[in-house]
Amino acid sequence: MNDAYSAWLMRRKDSIFSEQNVLRFSCCKKFAHRSCQEAWEKISSTCPHCRAEMQNGRNDEPPVAEPLAIVGVEPPLSPSRDDAINALFTTANDQALIQQRIDD
């Protein structure tokens, strides 16, 4: 995912995109849905944005990402049309890679 796609996610008003369901990564300050992040963690131990090794949030370790409502971060501005189109292509490629790993 890129910043434009993250911004688009933040502008959605339905419950899956609420502040409680959108996380901000501590490593690169980017955003993701809680459900997307949980699915990603099943196949990778790295950040889906910057590929930094993530902490798992268990025991005394800090969480990988926190809900925006707790962090107190304002959503980014809406992306341009070109940014949104590029984000969709990037997302489609990411989904194909994730599905391939799941199938393997």
Coordinates of N, CA and C in Angstrom, one line a residue:
M1 N 0.8 -1.2 0.0 CA 0.0 0.0 0.0 C 0.9 1.2 0.0
N2 N 0.4 2.3 -0.6 CA 1.1 3.5 -0.5 C 0.3 4.6 0.2
D3 N 0.9 5.8 0.3 CA 0.2 6.9 1.1 C -1.1 7.3 0.5
A4 N -1.2 7.3 -0.8 CA -2.5 7.6 -1.5 C -3.6 6.7 -1.1
Y5 N -3.3 5.4 -1.1 CA -4.3 4.4 -0.7 C -4.6 4.5 0.7
S6 N -3.6 4.7 1.6 CA -3.8 4.9 3.0 C -4.8 6.1 3.2
A7 N -4.5 7.1 2.5 CA -5.4 8.3 2.7 C -6.8 8.0 2.2
W8 N -7.0 7.3 1.2 CA -8.3 6.9 0.7 C -9.0 6.1 1.8
L9 N -8.3 5.2 2.4 CA -8.9 4.3 3.4 C -9.4 5.2 4.6
M10 N -8.6 6.2 4.9 CA -9.0 7.0 6.0 C -10.2 7.9 5.8
R11 N -10.5 8.1 4.5 CA -11.7 9.0 4.2 C -13.0 8.2 4.2
R12 N -13.0 6.9 4.2 CA -14.2 6.1 4.2 C -14.9 6.3 5.6
K13 N -16.2 6.3 5.5 CA -17.0 6.6 6.7 C -17.6 5.3 7.3
D14 N -17.6 4.2 6.6 CA -18.2 3.0 7.2 C -17.4 2.4 8.4
S15 N -18.0 1.5 9.1 CA -17.4 1.1 10.4 C -16.1 0.4 10.2
I16 N -15.9 -0.4 9.1 CA -14.6 -1.1 8.9 C -13.4 -0.1 8.8
F17 N -13.7 1.2 8.4 CA -12.7 2.2 8.3 C -12.7 3.2 9.4
S18 N -13.4 2.9 10.5 CA -13.4 3.8 11.7 C -12.1 3.9 12.3
E19 N -11.9 4.9 13.1 CA -10.6 5.2 13.8 C -10.2 4.0 14.6
Q20 N -11.1 3.2 15.2 CA -10.7 2.1 16.0 C -10.2 0.9 15.1
N21 N -10.6 0.9 13.8 CA -10.2 -0.2 13.0 C -9.1 0.2 12.0
V22 N -8.5 1.4 12.1 CA -7.4 1.8 11.3 C -6.2 1.9 12.2
L23 N -5.1 1.3 11.8 CA -3.9 1.3 12.6 C -2.8 2.1 11.9
R24 N -1.9 2.6 12.8 CA -0.8 3.4 12.3 C 0.5 2.7 12.7
F25 N 1.3 2.3 11.8 CA 2.6 1.6 12.1 C 3.6 2.5 12.7
S26 N 4.2 2.0 13.8 CA 5.2 2.8 14.5 C 6.5 2.9 13.7
C27 N 6.8 2.0 12.8 CA 8.1 2.0 12.1 C 8.1 3.0 10.9
C28 N 7.0 3.2 10.2 CA 7.0 4.1 9.1 C 5.8 5.1 9.1
K29 N 5.0 5.0 10.1 CA 3.9 6.0 10.3 C 2.8 5.9 9.2
K30 N 2.7 4.7 8.5 CA 1.7 4.5 7.5 C 0.5 3.9 8.2
F31 N -0.6 3.7 7.4 CA -1.9 3.2 7.9 C -2.3 1.9 7.3
A32 N -3.1 1.2 8.0 CA -3.8 -0.1 7.5 C -5.0 -0.4 8.3
H33 N -5.9 -1.1 7.7 CA -7.1 -1.6 8.5 C -6.6 -2.7 9.5
R34 N -7.2 -2.8 10.5 CA -6.9 -3.8 11.5 C -7.0 -5.2 10.9
S35 N -8.1 -5.5 10.2 CA -8.3 -6.8 9.6 C -7.2 -7.1 8.5
C36 N -6.8 -6.1 7.7 CA -5.8 -6.3 6.7 C -4.4 -6.6 7.4
Q37 N -4.1 -5.9 8.5 CA -2.9 -6.1 9.2 C -2.9 -7.5 9.9
E38 N -4.0 -7.9 10.4 CA -4.1 -9.3 11.0 C -3.9 -10.4 10.0
A39 N -4.4 -10.2 8.8 CA -4.2 -11.1 7.7 C -2.7 -11.2 7.3
W40 N -2.1 -10.0 7.2 CA -0.7 -9.9 6.8 C 0.2 -10.5 7.8
E41 N -0.1 -10.4 9.1 CA 0.8 -11.0 10.1 C 0.8 -12.5 10.1
K42 N -0.2 -13.1 9.5 CA -0.3 -14.5 9.3 C 0.7 -15.1 8.3
I43 N 1.2 -14.2 7.4 CA 2.1 -14.6 6.3 C 3.5 -13.9 6.4
S44 N 3.6 -12.9 7.2 CA 4.9 -12.2 7.2 C 5.1 -11.5 8.6
S45 N 6.4 -11.4 8.9 CA 6.7 -10.7 10.2 C 7.3 -9.4 9.9
T46 N 7.2 -8.9 8.7 CA 7.7 -7.5 8.3 C 6.5 -6.6 8.1
C47 N 6.8 -5.3 8.2 CA 5.8 -4.3 7.9 C 5.4 -4.3 6.4
P48 N 4.1 -4.3 6.0 CA 3.8 -4.4 4.6 C 4.1 -3.1 3.8
H49 N 4.5 -2.1 4.5 CA 4.9 -0.8 3.9 C 6.4 -0.7 3.7
C50 N 7.1 -0.8 4.8 CA 8.6 -0.5 4.7 C 9.4 -1.8 4.9
R51 N 8.8 -2.9 5.2 CA 9.4 -4.2 5.3 C 10.3 -4.3 6.6
A52 N 10.2 -3.3 7.5 CA 10.9 -3.4 8.7 C 10.4 -4.6 9.5
E53 N 11.2 -5.3 10.3 CA 10.8 -6.4 11.2 C 9.8 -5.8 12.2
M54 N 8.7 -6.4 12.4 CA 7.7 -5.9 13.3 C 7.7 -6.7 14.6
Q55 N 7.4 -6.0 15.7 CA 7.2 -6.6 17.0 C 5.8 -7.2 17.0
N56 N 5.6 -8.2 17.8 CA 4.3 -8.9 17.7 C 3.3 -8.4 18.8
G57 N 3.6 -7.5 19.7 CA 2.7 -7.0 20.6 C 2.4 -7.9 21.8
R58 N 3.1 -9.0 21.9 CA 2.8 -9.9 23.0 C 3.8 -9.6 24.1
N59 N 3.5 -10.1 25.3 CA 4.3 -9.9 26.5 C 4.4 -8.4 26.8
D60 N 5.7 -8.0 27.0 CA 5.9 -6.6 27.3 C 6.3 -5.7 26.1
E61 N 6.3 -6.3 25.0 CA 6.6 -5.5 23.8 C 5.5 -4.5 23.4
P62 N 5.9 -3.4 22.9 CA 4.8 -2.4 22.4 C 4.1 -3.0 21.2
P63 N 2.9 -2.6 20.9 CA 2.2 -3.1 19.7 C 2.8 -2.6 18.4
V64 N 2.6 -3.3 17.4 CA 3.1 -2.9 16.0 C 2.5 -1.6 15.6
A65 N 1.2 -1.5 15.8 CA 0.4 -0.4 15.4 C -0.7 -0.1 16.3
E66 N -1.1 1.1 16.5 CA -2.2 1.5 17.4 C -3.3 2.1 16.7
P67 N -4.6 1.9 17.2 CA -5.7 2.6 16.5 C -5.5 4.1 16.5
L68 N -5.9 4.8 15.5 CA -5.7 6.2 15.4 C -6.4 7.0 16.5
A69 N -7.5 6.4 17.0 CA -8.2 7.1 18.1 C -7.4 7.2 19.3
I70 N -6.5 6.2 19.5 CA -5.6 6.3 20.7 C -4.4 7.2 20.4
V71 N -3.8 7.0 19.2 CA -2.6 7.8 18.8 C -2.9 9.3 18.7
G72 N -4.2 9.6 18.3 CA -4.6 11.0 18.1 C -4.1 11.6 16.8
V73 N -4.0 10.9 15.8 CA -3.5 11.4 14.5 C -4.6 11.8 13.6
E74 N -4.5 12.9 12.9 CA -5.4 13.3 12.0 C -5.3 12.5 10.7
P75 N -6.4 12.1 10.0 CA -6.2 11.4 8.7 C -5.6 12.3 7.7
P76 N -4.8 11.7 6.8 CA -4.2 12.4 5.7 C -5.2 13.0 4.8
L77 N -4.8 14.0 3.9 CA -5.6 14.6 2.9 C -6.0 13.6 1.8
S78 N -7.1 13.9 1.1 CA -7.5 13.0 0.0 C -6.4 13.0 -1.0
P79 N -6.2 11.8 -1.7 CA -5.2 11.7 -2.7 C -5.8 12.3 -4.0
S80 N -4.8 12.5 -4.9 CA -5.2 13.0 -6.3 C -5.8 11.7 -7.0
R81 N -6.4 12.0 -8.1 CA -7.0 10.9 -8.9 C -5.9 9.9 -9.4
D82 N -4.7 10.5 -9.8 CA -3.6 9.6 -10.3 C -3.0 8.8 -9.1
D83 N -2.9 9.4 -8.0 CA -2.4 8.7 -6.8 C -3.4 7.5 -6.5
A84 N -4.7 7.8 -6.5 CA -5.6 6.7 -6.2 C -5.6 5.6 -7.2
I85 N -5.4 5.9 -8.5 CA -5.3 4.9 -9.5 C -4.0 4.1 -9.3
N86 N -2.9 4.8 -9.0 CA -1.6 4.1 -8.8 C -1.8 3.2 -7.5
A87 N -2.5 3.6 -6.5 CA -2.7 2.8 -5.3 C -3.4 1.6 -5.6
L88 N -4.4 1.7 -6.5 CA -5.2 0.5 -6.8 C -4.4 -0.6 -7.5
F89 N -3.5 -0.1 -8.4 CA -2.6 -1.1 -9.1 C -1.6 -1.7 -8.1
T90 N -1.1 -0.9 -7.2 CA -0.2 -1.4 -6.2 C -0.9 -2.4 -5.3
T91 N -2.1 -2.1 -4.9 CA -2.9 -3.0 -4.0 C -3.2 -4.3 -4.7
A92 N -3.6 -4.2 -6.0 CA -3.9 -5.5 -6.8 C -2.6 -6.4 -6.8
N93 N -1.4 -5.8 -7.0 CA -0.2 -6.6 -7.0 C 0.1 -7.2 -5.6
D94 N -0.1 -6.4 -4.6 CA 0.1 -6.9 -3.2 C -0.9 -8.0 -2.9
Q95 N -2.1 -7.9 -3.3 CA -3.1 -9.0 -3.1 C -2.7 -10.2 -3.8
A96 N -2.2 -10.1 -5.0 CA -1.8 -11.3 -5.8 C -0.6 -12.0 -5.0
L97 N 0.3 -11.2 -4.5 CA 1.5 -11.8 -3.8 C 1.0 -12.5 -2.5
I98 N 0.1 -11.8 -1.8 CA -0.5 -12.4 -0.6 C -1.2 -13.7 -0.9
Q99 N -2.0 -13.7 -1.9 CA -2.7 -14.9 -2.3 C -1.8 -16.0 -2.6
Q100 N -0.7 -15.7 -3.4 CA 0.3 -16.7 -3.7 C 0.9 -17.3 -2.5
R101 N 1.3 -16.5 -1.5 CA 1.9 -17.0 -0.3 C 0.9 -17.9 0.5
I102 N -0.4 -17.5 0.5 CA -1.4 -18.3 1.2 C -1.5 -19.7 0.5
D103 N -1.5 -19.7 -0.8 CA -1.7 -20.9 -1.6 C -0.5 -21.8 -1.5
D104 N 0.7 -21.3 -1.3 CA 1.9 -22.1 -1.2 C 1.9 -22.9 0.1

